[in-house]
Coordinates of C-alpha atoms in Angstrom, one line a residue:
X1 CA 113.3 -30.1 34.7
X2 CA 115.7 -30.7 31.9
X3 CA 115.6 -34.5 31.5
X4 CA 113.4 -37.3 32.7
X5 CA 114.4 -40.9 33.2
X6 CA 111.7 -43.5 33.6
X7 CA 111.4 -47.2 34.0
X8 CA 108.5 -49.6 34.2
X9 CA 107.4 -51.1 37.5
X10 CA 104.9 -53.9 38.1
X11 CA 101.9 -51.6 38.2
X12 CA 103.0 -48.5 36.3
X13 CA 106.2 -46.6 36.0
X14 CA 108.5 -44.4 38.0
X15 CA 110.1 -41.2 36.8
X16 CA 113.2 -39.5 38.1
X17 CA 114.5 -36.1 37.2
X18 CA 116.4 -33.1 38.4
X19 CA 114.1 -30.4 39.7
X20 CA 111.1 -32.5 38.9
X21 CA 107.8 -31.8 40.6
X22 CA 104.9 -34.2 40.9
X23 CA 102.5 -31.3 40.3
X24 CA 104.1 -30.7 36.9
X25 CA 103.5 -34.4 36.1
X26 CA 99.9 -34.2 37.1
X27 CA 99.5 -31.0 35.0
X28 CA 101.1 -32.8 32.1
X29 CA 98.8 -35.8 32.5
X30 CA 95.8 -33.4 32.6
X31 CA 96.7 -32.5 29.0
X32 CA 95.4 -36.0 28.0
X33 CA 91.9 -35.5 26.7
X34 CA 89.4 -36.9 29.2
X35 CA 91.5 -36.8 32.3
X36 CA 89.9 -35.4 35.5
X37 CA 92.0 -34.8 38.6
X38 CA 89.9 -35.8 41.6
X39 CA 92.0 -35.3 44.7
X40 CA 95.4 -34.3 45.9
X41 CA 97.1 -34.5 49.2
X42 CA 100.5 -33.3 50.1
X43 CA 102.2 -32.2 53.3
X44 CA 104.1 -29.0 53.3
X45 CA 107.1 -30.1 55.3
X46 CA 107.5 -33.6 53.7
X47 CA 107.9 -35.1 50.3
X48 CA 104.6 -37.0 50.5
X49 CA 102.3 -36.4 47.6
X50 CA 99.4 -38.2 46.2
X51 CA 97.0 -37.2 43.4
X52 CA 94.2 -39.2 42.0
X53 CA 92.8 -38.8 38.6
X54 CA 90.2 -40.5 36.4
X55 CA 90.6 -41.5 32.7
X56 CA 87.9 -43.3 30.8
X57 CA 86.1 -44.2 34.0
X58 CA 89.2 -45.7 35.7
X59 CA 91.2 -44.3 38.6
X60 CA 95.0 -43.7 38.5
X61 CA 97.4 -42.3 41.1
X62 CA 100.5 -40.1 41.0
X63 CA 102.6 -40.4 44.1
X64 CA 106.0 -39.8 45.6
X65 CA 106.9 -42.7 47.8
X66 CA 110.5 -41.6 48.1
X67 CA 112.3 -39.1 45.8
X68 CA 110.8 -40.5 42.5
X69 CA 107.4 -39.7 41.1
X70 CA 105.3 -42.8 40.4
X71 CA 102.3 -43.1 38.1
X72 CA 100.2 -46.2 38.3
X73 CA 96.7 -47.6 37.8
X74 CA 94.9 -47.4 41.2
X75 CA 92.5 -50.2 40.2
X76 CA 94.2 -53.3 39.0
X77 CA 91.2 -54.1 36.7
X78 CA 92.0 -51.3 34.3
X79 CA 92.4 -52.7 30.8
X80 CA 96.0 -52.8 29.7
X81 CA 95.4 -50.6 26.6
X82 CA 94.0 -47.8 28.8
X83 CA 96.8 -48.1 31.3
X84 CA 99.2 -48.0 28.3
X85 CA 97.6 -44.8 27.0
X86 CA 98.1 -43.0 30.3
X87 CA 101.6 -44.3 30.9
X88 CA 102.8 -43.5 27.4
X89 CA 101.4 -40.0 27.7
X90 CA 103.1 -39.5 31.1
X91 CA 106.3 -41.0 29.8
X92 CA 106.3 -38.4 27.0
X93 CA 106.5 -35.7 29.6
X94 CA 106.5 -32.2 28.1
X95 CA 107.8 -29.2 30.0
X96 CA 105.0 -27.4 31.9
X97 CA 105.5 -23.6 31.8
X98 CA 105.5 -21.7 35.1
X99 CA 102.1 -20.1 34.6
X100 CA 100.5 -23.5 34.0
X101 CA 102.4 -24.9 37.0
X102 CA 101.2 -22.1 39.3
X103 CA 97.6 -22.3 38.0
X104 CA 97.7 -26.1 38.6
X105 CA 99.0 -25.6 42.1
X106 CA 96.1 -23.2 42.9
X107 CA 93.5 -25.5 41.4
X108 CA 94.8 -28.6 43.1
X109 CA 95.1 -26.8 46.4
X110 CA 91.3 -26.7 46.7
X111 CA 90.7 -30.3 45.7
X112 CA 89.7 -32.8 48.4
X113 CA 92.4 -34.9 50.1
X114 CA 90.7 -38.1 49.2
X115 CA 88.7 -39.1 46.1
X116 CA 85.0 -39.7 46.6

């Protein structure tokens, strides 16, 4: 993806971009020290994608409700400063190289569909 556009929503932010994959966003977020990806579900023939991750004991979600990729706090009780850390990191998206992308796809493939 060459360029990323993002805007704040009520609970997080949405990103749009050409040739943008939600897996690359999750792989980028995973670069934030302390992030643990818990679950991922996607359907091969649709655009549906959800990934859950934890940061500092709080749960967040990356999802594709339409054509955009949204990142938001899953639990509304997450302190604003922690949400800001995650969203600022995600908003500063850095290109994920193809090897990292493929490795992330393989690792996420074996994750459970739903977080425990």
